[in-house]
Every structure is written in C-alpha cells, then in structure tokens.
Amino acid sequence: MKTQYWSVDKYVDNIRNYPQISQAASLLKQNEVIAFPTETVYGLGGNAESDEAVQKIFEAKGRPSDNPLIIHIAEIKQLNQFAENIPDHAKILMETFWPGPLTLVLNKRAGFLSEKATAGLSTVAVRMPDHPVALAVIKESGLPIAAPSANRSGKPSPTTAKHVADDLHGRIAGIVDGGPTGVGVESTVLDCTEPVPVILRPGGITKEQIEKVIGPVKIDPALDDAGQAPKSPGMKYRHYAPNAPLYLVDGSREYIQKLITENEAKGLKAGVLTTEESKGLYNAHLVLSCGNRSNLDTVASSLYDTLRKFNESDVDIIFSEMFPEEGVGQAIMNRLLKAAGHRVLS
Ligand code: TXA
Ligand code: MG
C-alpha cells in the first residue's frame, strides 16, 4: 500500500482549512486508516462506524481482535450517538479534563459503532484529544474516530511521525506529521460504569487530579499484580518491550554500575536508562537519558523515544533506574514494568 505523508504546523490558526487536513479526513471518510498526532502519542485513526475501517486498524497494527479501541471525538455532541446513561461524575470529568488525556469507559448505546471497535463489549471508551491536528482531522471527517496508538502491536507507542513510519509505512494510507507529541504516555483510562470509578490504565491525567474533582477513585488491582486478569483487555498484552531484555533496578547508582560491570565482564554490551541528573555517573556501552528526574513530565515525554533508541543500538541487556510512583510517575512506572516484563532487581 502507498502511504501518503502530510506535514502540518500545529501552531497555525484554523488548521482545519489546510488541504492536508481535508485530504486526511477524506481518506477517513473512504474507510481508509491514517495516523495523526494527539497530545499523548500518535493515533492510528479509522471510521469507528465501519467494520471495514476498524478491521484495517487491527490488521495494520497486528493487534488481537479482543482488544477494544478508544473512540476519539472532537465535539461533545458526538458522544450521545454511541454512549448512554452517562453518570454525573463522568460529565464533570469531561468538563474539567476534555480536551485532554483522559479516556472514560461508559455504557455503550447499541447499534451505532462497529462492534469490532468495541470488541463486542457493552461499554465504550471515549476521549477528546487535546491536539489541534487531531481535533481538526476528526471534525473535518465528521465521524467518531477509533484510534489505538499508531505502533505495531507490542512496540513502544509512537511519539513522532518517524516512529509511526518505522512501524507502519506501507501498511496504512497516510501519516499526518504534526511534530513530536507532548505528554508522551497514553491517556488515563477510567471506568465510569462502576459507582466508584476505577483507573484501568494510569496515564496523562493523574489519580490525584481526578480525585480533586470527583473524590476517591479505585485502581484496578491487576495493575499492581502481574498475575491478575485486568479489566482493560489491552493491559494483559506484552507491551513496549525493547529487543534486548530490560531490568528495572530498585537500588543505588552504585548497584546499577555493579550490574553493568558484571555483565560487561561476561562480554555483554550493557545499556542504562537514566536521567540528566545521573547520566555522567555511569560507565556503560550505551547511556541514555530520558529527561529530568526533577520533572517527571519530561521523562514521560521521552520515555518511548528512549526505548526505541535502545532498539536501534546493539546493546544485549538494559538496566533502568526506577521512578517515584507519584503523579505521572504512576504511568511511567506502569509502562516501564510492562516493558521489563515485571523484572525488577533489588
Ligand atoms: O492516549 C491514548 O489513549 C492513545 C491516543 C492515540 O489517543 N490511544 C491509545 O489506544 O492508547 P490503545 O488502543 O493503544 O489503548 C486503549 C486502551 C487499551 O488498554 C484497551 O484495552 C482499553 O483502552 N479499552 C478500550 N475500550 C475499553 C473498554 N470498553 N473497557 C475497558 N478498556 C477499554
Ligand atoms: Mg497502544
């Protein structure tokens, strides 16, 4: 398949009038799938009303069909077509955090969306992305857009158009390049169908931010226990894993250096995932910094790019520092634990 590329400047007013946007939207209306930036990661969008389009998304990604997609909207009025019995706490969250990196799981109104998009569930996950390019493409298409992250299944999510091209060139109809995304980790998924909402996936909006607005919420117990079946189908799959085995290290820099030295003595090329603060302190084959420990937003923003950089290198084994599980640190540690297959050395 020929993949078309468009480049847009997200800072331009009225981006909706760009020919690139109308071309991308017109492909969506023809049930083709295209990638576009959101504030979290690049999404691979398709018409959520069409089985044909949704099938193309699953095929391009190599995604298991029991893993439902998030429906992306540009205007609140799109929501009532496919969701019903929306609880008050969900409405308050929409007013507070949309557009933004919060996905709400709501009761589905039957008969409107492709059953494949929601993997046959009675619920639907929906969000309004906070990115001018995503909003312009969705609005111009006039459709609810099903959009998983635009990576091949199992790979780290894409935060640049190049990441998307590396994974999906030739497999999708187009890529809208709007520069690097900002947040860097995916949206928080919150199940609002329970009396007390449950965080199914930590992400760009933190538990603390949500609780400030609607009071206490729960965390899906499966997030802390690799043995439990998660409620969010996607959370059970192997994800984000770099090619070389990754180990999280719950210990001092000296201990990490000891692990590096031991492994290099065995003839292995060791990589270390660290931050600006400590990158000068390691002696290893490859030292990669993914931001400032003093500002975890910067770590979230470059985490996936850093994991992908390890894949472009020749390291045999990777050790990573850990991060405090506060604020966006919860999402960072959730993704790192998955990338490491829950291997933690202490
Ligand atoms: O930031 C994001 O959310 C990005 C951008 C592109 O918007 N999208 C994204 O989609 O991360 P994806 O498909 O990679 O992850 C969607 C997650 C999966 O874990 C899936 O199982 C869960 O949302 N999900 C979707 N529908 C659900 C539902 N009805 N109930 C529970 N979990 C659901
Ligand atoms: Mg994904």
Coordinates of C-alpha atoms and ligand atoms in Angstrom, one line a residue:
M1 CA 0.0 0.0 0.0
K2 CA 1.2 3.5 -0.8
T3 CA 1.5 5.7 2.4
Q4 CA 0.9 9.4 1.9
Y5 CA 2.7 11.9 4.1
W6 CA 1.5 15.3 5.1
S7 CA 3.2 17.8 7.3
V8 CA 1.2 20.5 9.3
D9 CA 2.2 23.2 11.7
K10 CA 0.1 22.7 14.7
Y11 CA 0.6 26.3 15.8
V12 CA -1.3 27.8 12.9
D13 CA -4.8 29.2 13.5
N14 CA -7.6 27.5 11.8
I15 CA -5.6 24.4 10.8
R16 CA -8.9 23.0 9.6
N17 CA -8.6 24.9 6.4
Y18 CA -5.4 23.1 5.5
P19 CA -5.6 20.9 2.3
Q20 CA -3.6 18.3 4.2
I21 CA -6.3 18.1 6.8
S22 CA -9.1 17.7 4.2
Q23 CA -7.1 15.1 2.3
A24 CA -6.6 13.1 5.5
A25 CA -10.2 13.5 6.5
S26 CA -11.4 12.4 3.1
L27 CA -9.4 9.2 3.4
L28 CA -11.1 8.5 6.7
K29 CA -14.5 9.0 5.0
Q30 CA -13.4 6.4 2.5
N31 CA -12.8 4.0 5.4
E32 CA -9.0 4.2 5.0
V33 CA -6.8 4.4 8.1
I34 CA -4.4 7.2 8.8
A35 CA -2.1 8.2 11.6
F36 CA -2.2 11.6 13.3
P37 CA -0.7 13.2 16.4
T38 CA -2.6 13.6 19.7
E39 CA -1.2 15.3 22.8
T40 CA -0.2 11.8 24.2
V41 CA 1.0 9.6 21.3
Y42 CA 0.3 9.3 17.6
G43 CA -3.0 7.5 16.9
L44 CA -4.0 5.2 14.0
G45 CA -7.5 6.5 13.2
G46 CA -10.3 4.9 11.3
N47 CA -14.1 5.4 10.9
A48 CA -15.5 3.9 14.1
E49 CA -18.8 3.2 12.4
S50 CA -17.3 1.0 9.8
D51 CA -16.3 -2.7 10.3
E52 CA -14.1 -2.3 7.2
A53 CA -12.1 0.6 8.6
V54 CA -11.8 -0.9 12.0
Q55 CA -10.6 -4.2 10.5
K56 CA -7.9 -2.3 8.7
I57 CA -6.7 -0.8 12.0
F58 CA -6.4 -4.2 13.6
E59 CA -4.6 -5.6 10.6
A60 CA -2.1 -2.8 10.2
K61 CA -1.1 -3.0 13.9
G62 CA -1.2 -6.8 14.2
R63 CA -3.5 -6.2 17.2
P64 CA -5.5 -9.0 18.8
S65 CA -9.2 -8.5 18.0
D66 CA -10.4 -8.9 21.6
N67 CA -8.7 -5.6 22.5
P68 CA -11.2 -2.7 22.1
L69 CA -10.3 0.7 20.7
I70 CA -10.7 4.2 22.1
I71 CA -13.3 6.3 20.2
H72 CA -12.0 9.9 19.6
I73 CA -14.4 12.8 19.3
A74 CA -14.0 16.5 18.6
E75 CA -17.3 17.7 20.0
I76 CA -19.3 16.6 23.0
K77 CA -22.5 16.2 20.8
Q78 CA -20.9 13.2 19.0
L79 CA -20.9 11.3 22.3
N80 CA -24.7 10.9 22.7
Q81 CA -24.9 8.9 19.5
F82 CA -23.0 6.0 21.0
A83 CA -23.0 6.3 24.8
E84 CA -25.9 6.3 27.2
N85 CA -26.7 6.6 30.9
I86 CA -23.6 8.9 31.4
P87 CA -23.1 9.3 35.1
D88 CA -22.7 12.8 36.6
H89 CA -19.1 12.2 37.8
A90 CA -18.2 11.4 34.1
K91 CA -19.9 14.6 32.9
I92 CA -17.9 16.6 35.5
L93 CA -14.6 14.9 34.4
M94 CA -15.4 15.8 30.7
E95 CA -16.0 19.4 31.6
T96 CA -12.8 19.5 33.6
F97 CA -10.3 17.5 31.5
W98 CA -11.6 17.5 27.9
P99 CA -10.0 18.0 25.5
G100 CA -7.2 16.1 27.3
P101 CA -5.5 12.8 28.1
L102 CA -8.4 11.2 30.0
T103 CA -10.4 8.3 28.4
L104 CA -13.8 7.5 30.0
V105 CA -15.3 4.0 29.8
L106 CA -19.1 4.5 29.5
N107 CA -22.2 2.4 28.8
K108 CA -22.5 1.9 25.0
R109 CA -25.6 2.7 23.1
A110 CA -26.0 -0.3 20.8
G111 CA -26.3 -0.2 17.1
F112 CA -24.2 2.8 16.1
L113 CA -20.5 1.9 16.3
S114 CA -18.8 -1.0 14.6
E115 CA -19.0 -4.0 17.0
K116 CA -15.3 -4.7 16.2
A117 CA -14.3 -1.3 17.5
T118 CA -15.6 -2.1 21.0
A119 CA -14.6 -5.9 20.7
G120 CA -18.3 -6.7 21.3
L121 CA -18.3 -5.2 24.8
S122 CA -21.4 -3.4 26.2
T123 CA -19.1 -0.5 27.2
V124 CA -17.2 2.1 25.1
A125 CA -14.0 4.0 25.8
V126 CA -14.1 7.6 24.6
R127 CA -11.8 10.7 24.7
M128 CA -11.4 14.1 23.2
P129 CA -7.7 14.6 22.4
D130 CA -6.1 18.0 23.2
H131 CA -4.2 18.5 19.9
P132 CA -5.2 20.9 17.1
V133 CA -4.3 18.4 14.4
A134 CA -6.3 15.5 15.9
L135 CA -9.3 17.8 16.5
A136 CA -9.1 19.3 13.0
V137 CA -9.0 15.8 11.3
I138 CA -11.8 14.4 13.4
K139 CA -14.0 17.5 13.0
E140 CA -13.4 17.6 9.2
S141 CA -14.2 13.9 8.9
G142 CA -17.5 14.4 10.8
L143 CA -17.0 10.8 12.2
P144 CA -16.3 9.2 15.5
I145 CA -12.7 8.0 15.0
A146 CA -11.4 4.8 16.5
A147 CA -7.7 5.2 17.2
P148 CA -5.3 3.0 19.1
S149 CA -1.7 4.1 19.4
A150 CA -0.1 4.0 15.9
N151 CA 2.6 1.4 16.6
R152 CA 2.9 -2.3 15.6
S153 CA 1.4 -4.3 18.5
G154 CA 3.9 -4.9 21.3
K155 CA 6.2 -2.0 20.3
P156 CA 6.6 1.2 22.3
S157 CA 3.9 3.8 21.3
P158 CA 5.0 6.4 18.8
T159 CA 5.7 9.9 19.8
T160 CA 6.9 11.2 16.4
A161 CA 5.8 10.7 12.8
K162 CA 9.1 8.9 12.2
H163 CA 8.2 6.3 14.9
V164 CA 4.9 5.7 13.0
A165 CA 6.6 5.4 9.7
D166 CA 9.2 2.9 11.1
D167 CA 6.3 0.6 12.2
L168 CA 3.6 1.2 9.6
H169 CA 5.0 2.6 6.4
G170 CA 3.3 0.7 3.5
R171 CA 0.6 -0.7 5.8
I172 CA -1.6 2.4 6.2
A173 CA -3.0 5.1 3.8
G174 CA -1.3 8.1 5.4
I175 CA 0.6 9.8 8.2
V176 CA -0.1 13.4 9.3
D177 CA 3.1 14.8 10.8
G178 CA 2.4 17.4 13.4
G179 CA 5.8 17.2 15.1
P180 CA 6.5 15.3 18.4
T181 CA 3.6 14.8 20.8
G182 CA 3.8 16.4 24.2
V183 CA 2.6 14.2 27.1
G184 CA 4.4 11.1 25.8
V185 CA 2.4 8.4 27.7
E186 CA -1.1 7.4 26.7
S187 CA -4.3 8.7 28.2
T188 CA -5.6 7.6 31.6
V189 CA -8.4 5.0 31.1
L190 CA -11.1 5.4 33.8
D191 CA -14.0 3.0 34.1
C192 CA -17.0 5.2 34.9
T193 CA -19.6 2.4 34.7
E194 CA -19.0 1.5 38.4
P195 CA -20.4 3.6 41.3
V196 CA -16.8 4.4 42.3
P197 CA -14.8 4.9 39.1
V198 CA -11.8 2.6 38.5
I199 CA -8.4 3.6 36.9
L200 CA -7.8 0.8 34.4
R201 CA -4.6 2.4 32.9
P202 CA -2.6 5.2 34.6
G203 CA -1.8 7.9 32.1
G204 CA -1.6 11.6 31.3
I205 CA -4.2 12.7 33.9
T206 CA -3.1 11.6 37.4
K207 CA -5.2 9.9 40.1
E208 CA -4.6 13.0 42.2
Q209 CA -6.0 15.3 39.5
I210 CA -9.1 13.1 39.1
E211 CA -9.7 12.8 42.9
K212 CA -9.5 16.6 43.3
V213 CA -12.6 16.9 41.1
I214 CA -14.8 13.8 41.9
G215 CA -13.4 12.4 45.1
P216 CA -11.8 9.0 45.7
V217 CA -11.4 6.6 42.8
K218 CA -10.1 3.0 42.8
I219 CA -7.2 1.5 40.9
D220 CA -7.7 -1.8 39.0
P221 CA -5.9 -4.3 41.4
A222 CA -4.5 -6.1 38.3
L223 CA -2.2 -3.1 37.7
D224 CA -0.1 -4.0 40.8
D225 CA -0.3 -7.7 40.3
A226 CA 1.0 -9.2 37.0
G227 CA -0.9 -12.5 37.9
Q228 CA -4.4 -10.9 37.9
A229 CA -6.6 -10.6 34.8
P230 CA -7.0 -6.8 34.1
K231 CA -10.4 -5.3 33.3
S232 CA -9.0 -3.3 30.4
P233 CA -8.3 -6.0 27.8
G234 CA -5.3 -4.3 26.4
M235 CA -3.4 -4.3 29.7
K236 CA -2.8 -8.0 29.6
Y237 CA -0.6 -8.0 26.5
R238 CA 3.1 -7.7 26.4
H239 CA 3.9 -4.1 25.5
Y240 CA 6.6 -1.6 24.9
A241 CA 9.3 -4.2 25.2
P242 CA 12.7 -3.3 23.7
N243 CA 14.5 -6.0 21.8
A244 CA 17.2 -6.5 24.5
P245 CA 16.0 -7.7 27.9
L246 CA 15.2 -4.8 30.2
Y247 CA 15.6 -4.9 34.0
L248 CA 14.3 -2.3 36.4
V249 CA 16.7 -1.7 39.3
D250 CA 15.4 -0.8 42.7
G251 CA 18.8 0.3 44.1
S252 CA 21.5 2.8 44.2
R253 CA 23.5 4.1 41.2
E254 CA 26.5 2.1 42.6
Y255 CA 24.4 -1.1 42.5
I256 CA 23.4 -0.4 38.9
Q257 CA 27.0 0.2 37.9
K258 CA 28.0 -3.1 39.6
L259 CA 25.4 -4.9 37.4
I260 CA 26.7 -3.2 34.3
T261 CA 30.3 -4.0 35.1
E262 CA 29.5 -7.7 35.9
N263 CA 27.6 -8.1 32.6
E264 CA 30.2 -6.4 30.5
A265 CA 32.8 -8.7 32.1
K266 CA 30.8 -11.6 30.7
G267 CA 31.1 -10.0 27.2
L268 CA 27.6 -8.4 27.1
K269 CA 27.0 -4.8 25.9
A270 CA 25.1 -3.1 28.6
G271 CA 22.8 -0.1 28.3
V272 CA 21.4 2.0 31.0
L273 CA 18.2 4.1 31.1
T274 CA 18.8 7.1 33.3
T275 CA 18.2 10.8 33.6
E276 CA 20.1 14.1 33.1
E277 CA 21.0 14.1 36.7
S278 CA 22.9 10.9 36.7
K279 CA 23.9 10.2 33.1
G280 CA 27.5 11.3 33.7
L281 CA 27.9 8.8 36.5
Y282 CA 27.7 5.5 34.6
N283 CA 30.3 3.7 32.6
A284 CA 28.4 1.5 30.1
H285 CA 28.3 0.7 26.4
L286 CA 25.2 3.0 26.0
V287 CA 23.9 5.5 28.5
L288 CA 20.6 7.1 27.5
S289 CA 18.9 9.9 29.4
C290 CA 15.1 10.2 29.2
G291 CA 14.6 13.6 30.8
N292 CA 15.0 15.2 34.2
R293 CA 14.2 13.2 37.3
S294 CA 13.2 16.5 39.0
N295 CA 10.5 17.0 36.4
L296 CA 8.7 13.7 35.6
D297 CA 6.7 15.2 32.8
T298 CA 10.0 15.4 30.8
V299 CA 10.6 11.7 31.5
A300 CA 7.1 10.7 30.3
S301 CA 7.6 12.8 27.2
S302 CA 10.8 11.0 26.1
L303 CA 10.3 7.5 27.5
Y304 CA 9.1 5.8 24.3
D305 CA 11.6 7.5 22.1
T306 CA 14.4 6.3 24.5
L307 CA 13.1 2.7 24.5
R308 CA 13.1 2.9 20.7
K309 CA 16.7 4.2 20.7
F310 CA 17.8 1.1 22.6
N311 CA 16.3 -0.9 19.7
E312 CA 18.4 1.0 17.2
S313 CA 21.6 0.1 19.2
D314 CA 23.5 -3.1 19.6
V315 CA 23.0 -3.5 23.4
D316 CA 22.4 -7.0 24.8
I317 CA 20.9 -6.0 28.1
I318 CA 19.4 -2.9 29.6
F319 CA 19.2 -1.7 33.2
S320 CA 16.8 1.1 34.1
E321 CA 16.5 3.4 37.1
M322 CA 13.1 3.4 38.8
F323 CA 10.9 6.5 39.3
P324 CA 8.6 7.6 42.2
E325 CA 5.0 6.4 41.6
E326 CA 3.6 9.8 42.2
G327 CA 1.7 11.9 39.6
V328 CA 2.7 11.0 36.1
G329 CA 5.3 8.7 37.7
Q330 CA 2.5 6.1 38.1
A331 CA 2.1 5.9 34.3
I332 CA 5.9 5.9 33.8
M333 CA 6.4 3.0 36.2
N334 CA 3.4 1.1 34.7
R335 CA 4.9 1.3 31.2
L336 CA 8.5 0.5 32.4
L337 CA 7.3 -2.5 34.4
K338 CA 5.5 -3.8 31.3
A339 CA 8.5 -3.1 29.1
A340 CA 10.6 -5.1 31.6
G341 CA 8.1 -8.0 31.8
H342 CA 7.9 -7.1 35.5
R343 CA 11.6 -8.0 36.1
V344 CA 12.9 -5.9 39.0
L345 CA 16.3 -6.4 40.6
S346 CA 16.8 -5.2 44.1
Ligands
TXA1 O1 -3.6 8.3 24.6 C1 -4.2 7.4 24.1 O2 -5.2 6.9 24.7 C2 -3.8 6.9 22.7 C3 -4.1 8.0 21.7 C4 -3.9 7.6 20.3 O3 -5.4 8.5 21.9 N1 -4.6 5.7 22.4 C5 -4.3 4.5 23.0 O4 -5.1 3.5 22.5 O5 -3.5 4.3 23.8 P1 -4.7 1.9 22.7 O6 -5.7 1.2 21.8 O7 -3.3 1.8 22.5 O8 -5.2 1.7 24.2 C6 -6.5 1.6 24.5 C7 -6.7 1.0 25.9 C8 -6.5 -0.5 25.8 O9 -5.8 -0.9 27.0 C9 -7.9 -1.1 25.8 O10 -8.0 -2.4 26.3 C10 -8.6 -0.1 26.6 O11 -8.1 1.2 26.3 N2 -10.1 -0.1 26.3 C11 -10.7 0.3 25.2 N3 -12.0 0.1 25.3 C12 -12.3 -0.3 26.5 C13 -13.5 -0.7 27.3 N4 -14.7 -0.6 26.7 N5 -13.3 -1.1 28.5 C14 -12.1 -1.2 29.1 N6 -10.9 -0.9 28.5 C15 -11.0 -0.4 27.2
MG2 MG -1.3 1.1 22.5

